[in-house]
mmCIF file of C-alpha atoms in Angstrom:
data_model
loop_
_atom_site.group_PDB
_atom_site.id
_atom_site.type_symbol
_atom_site.label_atom_id
_atom_site.label_comp_id
_atom_site.label_asym_id
_atom_site.label_seq_id
_atom_site.Cartn_x
_atom_site.Cartn_y
_atom_site.Cartn_z
ATOM 1 C CA UNK W 1 0.007 0.009 -0.008
ATOM 2 C CA UNK W 2 2.741 2.384 1.029
ATOM 3 C CA UNK W 3 4.748 1.343 -2.031
ATOM 4 C CA UNK W 4 1.804 2.115 -4.299
ATOM 5 C CA UNK W 5 1.483 5.549 -2.772
ATOM 6 C CA UNK W 6 5.165 6.110 -3.354
ATOM 7 C CA UNK W 7 4.815 5.110 -7.017
ATOM 8 C CA UNK W 8 1.897 7.520 -7.468
ATOM 9 C CA UNK W 9 3.812 10.273 -5.700
ATOM 10 C CA UNK W 10 6.916 9.816 -7.894
ATOM 11 C CA UNK W 11 4.778 9.788 -11.035
ATOM 12 C CA UNK W 12 2.924 12.938 -9.988
ATOM 13 C CA UNK W 13 6.086 14.834 -9.050
ATOM 14 C CA UNK W 14 7.665 14.004 -12.402
ATOM 15 C CA UNK W 15 4.494 14.813 -14.309
ATOM 16 C CA UNK W 16 3.746 18.172 -12.702
ATOM 17 C CA UNK W 17 7.315 19.313 -12.103
ATOM 18 C CA UNK W 18 8.553 18.071 -15.441
ATOM 19 C CA UNK W 19 5.583 19.439 -17.344
ATOM 20 C CA UNK W 20 5.901 22.894 -15.780
ATOM 21 C CA UNK W 21 9.666 22.871 -16.375
ATOM 22 C CA UNK W 22 9.210 21.864 -19.994
ATOM 23 C CA UNK W 23 6.716 24.701 -20.558
ATOM 24 C CA UNK W 24 8.917 27.339 -18.982
ATOM 25 C CA UNK W 25 11.954 26.020 -20.843
ATOM 26 C CA UNK W 26 10.095 26.039 -24.140
ATOM 27 C CA UNK W 27 8.819 29.585 -23.596
ATOM 28 C CA UNK W 28 12.147 31.018 -22.570
ATOM 29 C CA UNK W 29 14.610 29.106 -24.722
ATOM 30 C CA UNK W 30 12.943 28.359 -28.022
ATOM 31 C CA UNK W 31 13.496 30.792 -30.827
ATOM 32 C CA UNK W 32 10.554 32.204 -32.705
ATOM 33 C CA UNK W 33 9.289 30.176 -35.629
ATOM 34 C CA UNK W 34 8.237 31.579 -38.969
ATOM 35 C CA UNK W 35 11.005 34.184 -39.206
ATOM 36 C CA UNK W 36 11.683 35.944 -42.508
ATOM 37 C CA UNK W 37 15.332 36.834 -43.056
ATOM 38 C CA UNK W 38 16.561 39.441 -45.549
ATOM 39 C CA UNK W 39 20.298 40.099 -45.386
ATOM 40 C CA UNK W 40 21.188 40.279 -41.701
ATOM 41 C CA UNK W 41 17.657 41.353 -40.732
ATOM 42 C CA UNK W 42 14.904 39.053 -39.390
ATOM 43 C CA UNK W 43 11.180 39.721 -38.963
ATOM 44 C CA UNK W 44 8.422 37.584 -37.429
ATOM 45 C CA UNK W 45 5.292 38.445 -39.386
ATOM 46 C CA UNK W 46 3.163 35.657 -37.840
ATOM 47 C CA UNK W 47 4.012 36.547 -34.221
ATOM 48 C CA UNK W 48 0.965 37.934 -32.469
ATOM 49 C CA UNK W 49 -1.541 36.860 -35.111
ATOM 50 C CA UNK W 50 -4.122 34.068 -34.963
ATOM 51 C CA UNK W 51 -1.764 31.903 -37.069
ATOM 52 C CA UNK W 52 1.035 32.052 -34.483
ATOM 53 C CA UNK W 53 2.204 28.753 -32.971
ATOM 54 C CA UNK W 54 1.166 27.833 -29.373
ATOM 55 C CA UNK W 55 4.587 28.735 -27.978
ATOM 56 C CA UNK W 56 4.423 32.189 -29.551
ATOM 57 C CA UNK W 57 0.871 32.628 -28.224
ATOM 58 C CA UNK W 58 1.938 31.717 -24.694
ATOM 59 C CA UNK W 59 4.907 34.079 -24.882
ATOM 60 C CA UNK W 60 2.619 36.777 -26.221
ATOM 61 C CA UNK W 61 0.287 36.459 -23.233
ATOM 62 C CA UNK W 62 3.130 36.477 -20.715
ATOM 63 C CA UNK W 63 4.979 39.402 -22.293
ATOM 64 C CA UNK W 64 1.856 41.358 -23.265
ATOM 65 C CA UNK W 65 3.573 42.124 -26.552
ATOM 66 C CA UNK W 66 1.313 43.782 -29.071
ATOM 67 C CA UNK W 67 2.244 42.828 -32.567
ATOM 68 C CA UNK W 68 2.252 45.281 -35.436
ATOM 69 C CA UNK W 69 -0.420 44.426 -38.063
ATOM 70 C CA UNK W 70 0.374 43.557 -41.661
ATOM 71 C CA UNK W 71 -1.355 46.690 -43.021
ATOM 72 C CA UNK W 72 0.601 48.808 -40.575
ATOM 73 C CA UNK W 73 4.056 47.525 -41.266
ATOM 74 C CA UNK W 74 6.711 45.070 -40.204
ATOM 75 C CA UNK W 75 9.704 45.239 -37.844
ATOM 76 C CA UNK W 76 13.055 43.759 -38.789
ATOM 77 C CA UNK W 77 15.738 43.100 -36.170
ATOM 78 C CA UNK W 78 19.501 42.895 -36.631
ATOM 79 C CA UNK W 79 21.590 41.555 -33.751
ATOM 80 C CA UNK W 80 24.838 41.177 -35.691
ATOM 81 C CA UNK W 81 26.850 43.073 -38.301
ATOM 82 C CA UNK W 82 27.421 41.740 -41.805
ATOM 83 C CA UNK W 83 30.430 39.770 -40.559
ATOM 84 C CA UNK W 84 28.226 37.959 -38.040
ATOM 85 C CA UNK W 85 29.657 39.706 -34.950
ATOM 86 C CA UNK W 86 27.172 40.742 -32.201
ATOM 87 C CA UNK W 87 26.413 44.444 -32.064
ATOM 88 C CA UNK W 88 28.023 46.374 -29.201
ATOM 89 C CA UNK W 89 28.257 50.075 -28.484
ATOM 90 C CA UNK W 90 32.032 49.654 -28.036
ATOM 91 C CA UNK W 91 32.143 49.919 -31.833
ATOM 92 C CA UNK W 92 30.803 52.266 -34.476
ATOM 93 C CA UNK W 93 28.592 50.837 -37.229
ATOM 94 C CA UNK W 94 27.576 52.139 -40.609
ATOM 95 C CA UNK W 95 24.051 51.362 -41.786
ATOM 96 C CA UNK W 96 24.106 51.829 -45.538
ATOM 97 C CA UNK W 97 21.348 51.354 -48.057
ATOM 98 C CA UNK W 98 19.194 52.571 -50.890
ATOM 99 C CA UNK W 99 15.463 52.894 -51.347
ATOM 100 C CA UNK W 100 13.563 50.532 -49.009
ATOM 101 C CA UNK W 101 10.172 49.385 -50.307
ATOM 102 C CA UNK W 102 8.010 51.134 -47.712
ATOM 103 C CA UNK W 103 6.207 54.435 -47.538
ATOM 104 C CA UNK W 104 8.127 55.245 -44.412
ATOM 105 C CA UNK W 105 10.813 53.590 -42.291
ATOM 106 C CA UNK W 106 12.378 54.228 -38.926
ATOM 107 C CA UNK W 107 15.519 52.946 -37.191
ATOM 108 C CA UNK W 108 16.236 52.695 -33.437
ATOM 109 C CA UNK W 109 18.357 50.564 -31.132
ATOM 110 C CA UNK W 110 16.860 48.107 -28.585
ATOM 111 C CA UNK W 111 18.374 46.161 -25.719
ATOM 112 C CA UNK W 112 19.741 42.704 -26.633
ATOM 113 C CA UNK W 113 16.424 41.148 -25.453
ATOM 114 C CA UNK W 114 14.479 43.563 -27.711
ATOM 115 C CA UNK W 115 13.252 45.849 -24.936
ATOM 116 C CA UNK W 116 13.719 49.553 -24.482
ATOM 117 C CA UNK W 117 17.347 50.585 -24.348
ATOM 118 C CA UNK W 118 18.185 52.819 -21.377
ATOM 119 C CA UNK W 119 21.158 55.106 -21.029
ATOM 120 C CA UNK W 120 21.017 57.303 -24.136
ATOM 121 C CA UNK W 121 21.331 60.934 -22.957
ATOM 122 C CA UNK W 122 18.363 63.256 -23.569
ATOM 123 C CA UNK W 123 18.484 65.309 -26.760
ATOM 124 C CA UNK W 124 20.700 62.697 -28.429
ATOM 125 C CA UNK W 125 19.200 61.132 -31.576
ATOM 126 C CA UNK W 126 17.920 57.859 -30.137
ATOM 127 C CA UNK W 127 15.760 57.221 -33.210
ATOM 128 C CA UNK W 128 15.752 58.244 -36.868
ATOM 129 C CA UNK W 129 13.215 58.121 -39.681
ATOM 130 C CA UNK W 130 13.299 58.167 -43.466
ATOM 131 C CA UNK W 131 11.684 61.590 -43.760
ATOM 132 C CA UNK W 132 14.278 63.521 -41.795
ATOM 133 C CA UNK W 133 17.634 61.851 -42.517
ATOM 134 C CA UNK W 134 20.062 63.223 -45.149
ATOM 135 C CA UNK W 135 20.458 61.385 -48.456
ATOM 136 C CA UNK W 136 23.261 61.374 -51.024
ATOM 137 C CA UNK W 137 22.498 62.786 -54.478
ATOM 138 C CA UNK W 138 21.835 59.291 -55.862
ATOM 139 C CA UNK W 139 19.220 58.530 -53.177
ATOM 140 C CA UNK W 140 21.380 56.268 -51.065
ATOM 141 C CA UNK W 141 21.876 56.899 -47.348
ATOM 142 C CA UNK W 142 24.490 56.252 -44.712
ATOM 143 C CA UNK W 143 23.849 56.303 -40.950
ATOM 144 C CA UNK W 144 26.575 56.101 -38.316
ATOM 145 C CA UNK W 145 25.473 54.223 -35.202
ATOM 146 C CA UNK W 146 27.749 55.206 -32.344
ATOM 147 C CA UNK W 147 27.940 55.984 -28.608
ATOM 148 C CA UNK W 148 29.860 59.152 -29.532
ATOM 149 C CA UNK W 149 28.623 62.162 -31.526
ATOM 150 C CA UNK W 150 29.255 61.692 -35.243
ATOM 151 C CA UNK W 151 28.716 63.963 -38.258
ATOM 152 C CA UNK W 152 26.056 63.440 -40.981
ATOM 153 C CA UNK W 153 23.303 60.952 -39.990
ATOM 154 C CA UNK W 154 23.976 59.819 -36.436
ATOM 155 C CA UNK W 155 22.023 57.290 -34.333
ATOM 156 C CA UNK W 156 23.069 57.442 -30.689
ATOM 157 C CA UNK W 157 23.830 54.444 -28.417
ATOM 158 C CA UNK W 158 24.392 54.179 -24.655
ATOM 159 C CA UNK W 159 27.990 53.401 -23.617
ATOM 160 C CA UNK W 160 29.180 49.826 -22.912
ATOM 161 C CA UNK W 161 26.077 48.006 -24.020
ATOM 162 C CA UNK W 162 25.073 45.270 -26.400
ATOM 163 C CA UNK W 163 22.158 46.240 -28.623
ATOM 164 C CA UNK W 164 19.858 45.156 -31.378
ATOM 165 C CA UNK W 165 18.804 47.403 -34.291
ATOM 166 C CA UNK W 166 15.105 47.618 -35.050
ATOM 167 C CA UNK W 167 14.169 48.674 -38.601
ATOM 168 C CA UNK W 168 10.426 49.395 -38.868
ATOM 169 C CA UNK W 169 8.920 49.479 -42.362
ATOM 170 C CA UNK W 170 5.476 51.116 -42.483
ATOM 171 C CA UNK W 171 2.882 50.568 -45.217
ATOM 172 C CA UNK W 172 5.222 48.131 -46.918
ATOM 173 C CA UNK W 173 4.592 45.333 -49.461
ATOM 174 C CA UNK W 174 7.175 43.336 -47.508
ATOM 175 C CA UNK W 175 4.680 43.123 -44.605
ATOM 176 C CA UNK W 176 1.551 42.326 -46.563
ATOM 177 C CA UNK W 177 3.179 39.625 -48.667
ATOM 178 C CA UNK W 178 4.822 37.961 -45.701
ATOM 179 C CA UNK W 179 8.328 38.291 -47.122
ATOM 180 C CA UNK W 180 7.585 37.079 -50.639
ATOM 181 C CA UNK W 181 8.507 40.461 -52.074
ATOM 182 C CA UNK W 182 12.128 40.843 -53.127
ATOM 183 C CA UNK W 183 13.658 43.807 -51.384
ATOM 184 C CA UNK W 184 17.026 44.818 -50.130
ATOM 185 C CA UNK W 185 17.567 46.114 -46.603
ATOM 186 C CA UNK W 186 20.530 48.241 -45.447
ATOM 187 C CA UNK W 187 23.876 46.677 -44.712
ATOM 188 C CA UNK W 188 25.299 46.981 -41.185
ATOM 189 C CA UNK W 189 29.124 47.252 -41.272
ATOM 190 C CA UNK W 190 31.394 47.532 -38.258
ATOM 191 C CA UNK W 191 33.688 50.561 -38.139
ATOM 192 C CA UNK W 192 36.209 51.593 -35.528
ATOM 193 C CA UNK W 193 36.083 50.129 -32.042
ATOM 194 C CA UNK W 194 36.942 51.991 -28.861
ATOM 195 C CA UNK W 195 37.028 48.966 -26.598
ATOM 196 C CA UNK E 1 12.273 -1.901 -9.343
ATOM 197 C CA UNK E 2 9.590 -2.626 -11.923
ATOM 198 C CA UNK E 3 7.246 -0.337 -10.090
ATOM 199 C CA UNK E 4 9.791 2.485 -10.115
ATOM 200 C CA UNK E 5 10.249 2.194 -13.898
ATOM 201 C CA UNK E 6 6.451 2.184 -14.203
ATOM 202 C CA UNK E 7 6.290 5.328 -12.046
ATOM 203 C CA UNK E 8 8.960 7.027 -14.150
ATOM 204 C CA UNK E 9 7.214 6.170 -17.427
ATOM 205 C CA UNK E 10 3.874 7.311 -16.056
ATOM 206 C CA UNK E 11 5.520 10.517 -14.828
ATOM 207 C CA UNK E 12 7.082 11.266 -18.204
ATOM 208 C CA UNK E 13 3.826 10.765 -20.082
ATOM 209 C CA UNK E 14 2.139 12.914 -17.447
ATOM 210 C CA UNK E 15 4.821 15.592 -17.867
ATOM 211 C CA UNK E 16 4.070 15.770 -21.558
ATOM 212 C CA UNK E 17 0.344 16.152 -20.875
ATOM 213 C CA UNK E 18 0.976 18.818 -18.237
ATOM 214 C CA UNK E 19 3.265 20.646 -20.682
ATOM 215 C CA UNK E 20 0.630 20.685 -23.420
ATOM 216 C CA UNK E 21 -2.133 21.660 -20.977
ATOM 217 C CA UNK E 22 -0.186 24.560 -19.429
ATOM 218 C CA UNK E 23 0.940 25.770 -22.838
ATOM 219 C CA UNK E 24 -2.641 26.137 -24.044
ATOM 220 C CA UNK E 25 -3.872 27.470 -20.691
ATOM 221 C CA UNK E 26 -1.334 30.271 -20.369
ATOM 222 C CA UNK E 27 -2.943 32.591 -22.969
ATOM 223 C CA UNK E 28 -6.327 32.166 -21.179
ATOM 224 C CA UNK E 29 -5.038 32.419 -17.629
ATOM 225 C CA UNK E 30 -2.309 35.053 -17.903
ATOM 226 C CA UNK E 31 -3.138 37.702 -15.315
ATOM 227 C CA UNK E 32 -0.773 40.389 -16.526
ATOM 228 C CA UNK E 33 -1.467 40.182 -20.248
ATOM 229 C CA UNK E 34 -1.940 43.217 -22.515
ATOM 230 C CA UNK E 35 -5.669 43.435 -21.696
ATOM 231 C CA UNK E 36 -5.012 43.590 -17.955
ATOM 232 C CA UNK E 37 -2.233 46.140 -18.353
ATOM 233 C CA UNK E 38 -4.418 48.301 -20.600
ATOM 234 C CA UNK E 39 -7.334 48.112 -18.143
ATOM 235 C CA UNK E 40 -5.224 49.837 -15.537
ATOM 236 C CA UNK E 41 -4.486 52.843 -17.765
ATOM 237 C CA UNK E 42 -7.217 53.340 -20.409
ATOM 238 C CA UNK E 43 -10.687 54.863 -20.043
ATOM 239 C CA UNK E 44 -13.505 53.059 -21.823
ATOM 240 C CA UNK E 45 -14.786 54.915 -24.906
ATOM 241 C CA UNK E 46 -11.658 57.003 -25.491
ATOM 242 C CA UNK E 47 -8.134 56.613 -26.793
ATOM 243 C CA UNK E 48 -5.444 56.893 -24.103
ATOM 244 C CA UNK E 49 -1.847 57.526 -25.115
ATOM 245 C CA UNK E 50 0.568 54.845 -24.056
ATOM 246 C CA UNK E 51 3.552 56.283 -22.223
ATOM 247 C CA UNK E 52 6.923 54.996 -23.387
ATOM 248 C CA UNK E 53 7.807 54.325 -19.724
ATOM 249 C CA UNK E 54 4.647 52.245 -18.980
ATOM 250 C CA UNK E 55 4.770 48.484 -18.487
ATOM 251 C CA UNK E 56 2.708 47.867 -21.639
ATOM 252 C CA UNK E 57 5.108 49.897 -23.752
ATOM 253 C CA UNK E 58 8.151 48.131 -22.339
ATOM 254 C CA UNK E 59 7.300 44.869 -24.080
ATOM 255 C CA UNK E 60 5.309 46.135 -27.019
ATOM 256 C CA UNK E 61 6.562 45.017 -30.395
ATOM 257 C CA UNK E 62 7.438 48.028 -32.536
ATOM 258 C CA UNK E 63 6.994 50.539 -29.767
ATOM 259 C CA UNK E 64 8.599 53.012 -32.074
ATOM 260 C CA UNK E 65 9.761 56.279 -30.464
ATOM 261 C CA UNK E 66 9.023 58.012 -33.786
ATOM 262 C CA UNK E 67 5.317 57.465 -33.071
ATOM 263 C CA UNK E 68 2.621 58.497 -30.611
ATOM 264 C CA UNK E 69 0.734 55.328 -29.662
ATOM 265 C CA UNK E 70 -2.749 55.252 -28.171
ATOM 266 C CA UNK E 71 -5.100 52.458 -27.178
ATOM 267 C CA UNK E 72 -8.803 51.947 -26.505
ATOM 268 C CA UNK E 73 -10.648 48.967 -25.076
ATOM 269 C CA UNK E 74 -14.102 48.210 -26.423
ATOM 270 C CA UNK E 75 -16.976 45.762 -26.166
ATOM 271 C CA UNK E 76 -19.146 44.674 -29.101
ATOM 272 C CA UNK E 77 -21.724 43.095 -26.760
ATOM 273 C CA UNK E 78 -24.135 46.053 -27.088
ATOM 274 C CA UNK E 79 -23.524 46.781 -30.750
ATOM 275 C CA UNK E 80 -20.802 47.937 -33.131
ATOM 276 C CA UNK E 81 -18.146 50.452 -32.094
ATOM 277 C CA UNK E 82 -17.255 53.447 -34.163
ATOM 278 C CA UNK E 83 -13.718 54.909 -34.366
ATOM 279 C CA UNK E 84 -13.698 58.465 -35.704
ATOM 280 C CA UNK E 85 -11.264 61.344 -35.741
ATOM 281 C CA UNK E 86 -9.735 64.121 -37.802
ATOM 282 C CA UNK E 87 -7.010 63.650 -40.423
ATOM 283 C CA UNK E 88 -3.439 63.307 -39.181
ATOM 284 C CA UNK E 89 -0.500 65.352 -40.524
ATOM 285 C CA UNK E 90 1.347 62.201 -41.677
ATOM 286 C CA UNK E 91 1.129 58.402 -41.651
ATOM 287 C CA UNK E 92 -1.008 56.602 -39.083
ATOM 288 C CA UNK E 93 -2.222 53.038 -38.723
ATOM 289 C CA UNK E 94 -4.237 50.940 -36.311
ATOM 290 C CA UNK E 95 -4.662 47.338 -35.312
ATOM 291 C CA UNK E 96 -7.555 45.567 -33.607
ATOM 292 C CA UNK E 97 -6.674 42.892 -31.028
ATOM 293 C CA UNK E 98 -8.847 40.211 -29.435
ATOM 294 C CA UNK E 99 -9.091 39.752 -25.656
ATOM 295 C CA UNK E 100 -6.015 37.480 -25.720
ATOM 296 C CA UNK E 101 -3.907 40.102 -27.485
ATOM 297 C CA UNK E 102 -3.727 38.529 -30.961
ATOM 298 C CA UNK E 103 -3.783 40.961 -33.872
ATOM 299 C CA UNK E 104 -6.980 40.317 -35.876
ATOM 300 C CA UNK E 105 -7.304 43.371 -38.154
ATOM 301 C CA UNK E 106 -5.044 46.199 -39.290
ATOM 302 C CA UNK E 107 -5.359 49.195 -41.565
ATOM 303 C CA UNK E 108 -3.524 52.445 -42.389
ATOM 304 C CA UNK E 109 -4.563 55.989 -43.354
ATOM 305 C CA UNK E 110 -4.368 55.261 -47.127
ATOM 306 C CA UNK E 111 -7.531 53.163 -46.874
ATOM 307 C CA UNK E 112 -9.536 56.102 -45.476
ATOM 308 C CA UNK E 113 -11.604 58.727 -47.244
ATOM 309 C CA UNK E 114 -9.494 61.941 -46.846
ATOM 310 C CA UNK E 115 -7.112 60.142 -44.480
ATOM 311 C CA UNK E 116 -9.460 60.866 -41.548
ATOM 312 C CA UNK E 117 -10.147 58.075 -39.051
ATOM 313 C CA UNK E 118 -13.534 56.483 -39.790
ATOM 314 C CA UNK E 119 -13.762 52.786 -38.903
ATOM 315 C CA UNK E 120 -16.712 50.744 -37.696
ATOM 316 C CA UNK E 121 -15.803 47.642 -35.723
ATOM 317 C CA UNK E 122 -18.527 44.989 -35.803
ATOM 318 C CA UNK E 123 -19.034 41.252 -35.358
ATOM 319 C CA UNK E 124 -19.924 39.203 -38.462
ATOM 320 C CA UNK E 125 -23.580 39.178 -37.317
ATOM 321 C CA UNK E 126 -23.671 42.925 -36.809
ATOM 322 C CA UNK E 127 -22.173 43.353 -40.310
ATOM 323 C CA UNK E 128 -25.031 41.390 -41.839
ATOM 324 C CA UNK E 129 -27.445 43.833 -40.189
ATOM 325 C CA UNK E 130 -25.602 46.702 -41.889
ATOM 326 C CA UNK E 131 -25.790 44.991 -45.253
ATOM 327 C CA UNK E 132 -29.585 44.842 -44.944
ATOM 328 C CA UNK E 133 -29.906 48.497 -44.033
ATOM 329 C CA UNK E 134 -26.886 50.749 -44.431
ATOM 330 C CA UNK E 135 -27.146 54.044 -42.471
ATOM 331 C CA UNK E 136 -26.320 57.016 -44.755
ATOM 332 C CA UNK E 137 -23.669 58.425 -42.444
ATOM 333 C CA UNK E 138 -21.620 55.200 -42.677
ATOM 334 C CA UNK E 139 -21.243 54.939 -46.469
ATOM 335 C CA UNK E 140 -17.602 56.187 -46.331
ATOM 336 C CA UNK E 141 -16.670 54.176 -43.253
ATOM 337 C CA UNK E 142 -14.315 51.219 -43.368
ATOM 338 C CA UNK E 143 -15.860 48.137 -41.759
ATOM 339 C CA UNK E 144 -13.593 46.023 -39.622
ATOM 340 C CA UNK E 145 -14.896 42.530 -38.967
ATOM 341 C CA UNK E 146 -13.975 41.363 -35.458
ATOM 342 C CA UNK E 147 -15.436 38.072 -34.288
ATOM 343 C CA UNK E 148 -15.005 39.001 -30.607
ATOM 344 C CA UNK E 149 -17.075 40.285 -27.684
ATOM 345 C CA UNK E 150 -14.254 42.310 -26.103
ATOM 346 C CA UNK E 151 -11.174 43.683 -27.783
ATOM 347 C CA UNK E 152 -8.938 46.671 -28.052
ATOM 348 C CA UNK E 153 -7.541 49.062 -30.689
ATOM 349 C CA UNK E 154 -3.927 50.238 -30.799
ATOM 350 C CA UNK E 155 -3.365 53.271 -33.002
ATOM 351 C CA UNK E 156 0.055 54.626 -34.052
ATOM 352 C CA UNK E 157 0.597 58.113 -35.487
ATOM 353 C CA UNK E 158 3.905 59.107 -37.006
ATOM 354 C CA UNK E 159 5.743 62.172 -35.696
ATOM 355 C CA UNK E 160 8.234 63.134 -38.470
ATOM 356 C CA UNK E 161 9.995 65.648 -36.238
ATOM 357 C CA UNK E 162 9.635 67.036 -32.735
ATOM 358 C CA UNK E 163 7.998 70.254 -33.969
ATOM 359 C CA UNK E 164 5.061 68.225 -35.374
ATOM 360 C CA UNK E 165 4.338 66.514 -32.069
ATOM 361 C CA UNK E 166 1.540 68.928 -31.026
ATOM 362 C CA UNK E 167 -0.250 68.449 -34.369
ATOM 363 C CA UNK E 168 -0.037 64.659 -34.113
ATOM 364 C CA UNK E 169 -1.260 64.880 -30.501
ATOM 365 C CA UNK E 170 -4.314 66.857 -31.748
ATOM 366 C CA UNK E 171 -5.116 63.955 -34.075
ATOM 367 C CA UNK E 172 -4.886 61.453 -31.196
ATOM 368 C CA UNK E 173 -7.103 63.678 -29.005
ATOM 369 C CA UNK E 174 -9.672 64.002 -31.767
ATOM 370 C CA UNK E 175 -10.032 60.235 -32.006
ATOM 371 C CA UNK E 176 -13.008 58.680 -30.286
ATOM 372 C CA UNK E 177 -13.909 55.044 -29.784
ATOM 373 C CA UNK E 178 -17.598 54.882 -28.843
ATOM 374 C CA UNK E 179 -20.580 52.605 -29.382
ATOM 375 C CA UNK E 180 -22.295 53.467 -32.629
#
């Protein structure tokens, strides 16, 4: 009798403990499915929609993340430069590109876990958009991402911090066609490092 | 020994079941989801701007600092909800979310007559009623089908530069979100 109780207890502990552990592991450790990658940039157009997978839906509820709708736009994230190195504010980066297929686009840095990035001084350009940056005569643009003031288009970073770049395309065929549209996104190249 | 192996096997199968059950329960049971966080800050029937420092903004996908973002919770239980407002100086867009926070409908200013906000949110049944008898004042409205009882709208309005902020804020203030 006692042995039977023990068997039931062991089974229950494994079932409940293991099940809860599996769920938390899956929510915290699994990457997002259904990503669309263009160059070094990745977007998750299904995240936060009714077509999202159960793990994405659980994460959504826990994080209260509100996804941007397809008719609104799409957000691409870059966590590494074009050589595959993680982005860090110890270095300068050049974001270089030409026309992006969107009515409007914006660029800003996020923390490595895609949250708000603290530590950028007030009045520094913590975000840029396609309507106010300077362009070259041929329509191409170049943005320097740096923790130090830079000439021309400058996007500010906090000091000594890893970061992720968020590129938001608004009213873009890239969003409504779920990545089937051929487009090119800017290249992120590492410049000088001060580390 | 045999009993222990049996207990282990039973436990592992159980763990799998518990995993699947919790996974599907989390979206329904989450107490601090987007809906709950919005309930603490928004007024029913009106758009409330979402502060960049608030807990809902912290985790919001594409909480773009180039934008002013506002939200409104609504219920379709007593009839369709009408979203109206003036035209904005530049780009704006909105999404409708269900109670669990999944994006079910989105639109931008290009789809509007004159770029002014004029959207009617209705359930499929309420839409059939409109098809039978369309009120004259709604002929230019965009109809958003939302098969939900409760939901919320998140609207984003682009601020090209700091000097335009007041104008964009006027657009957000002009926006209402009331039962039709």
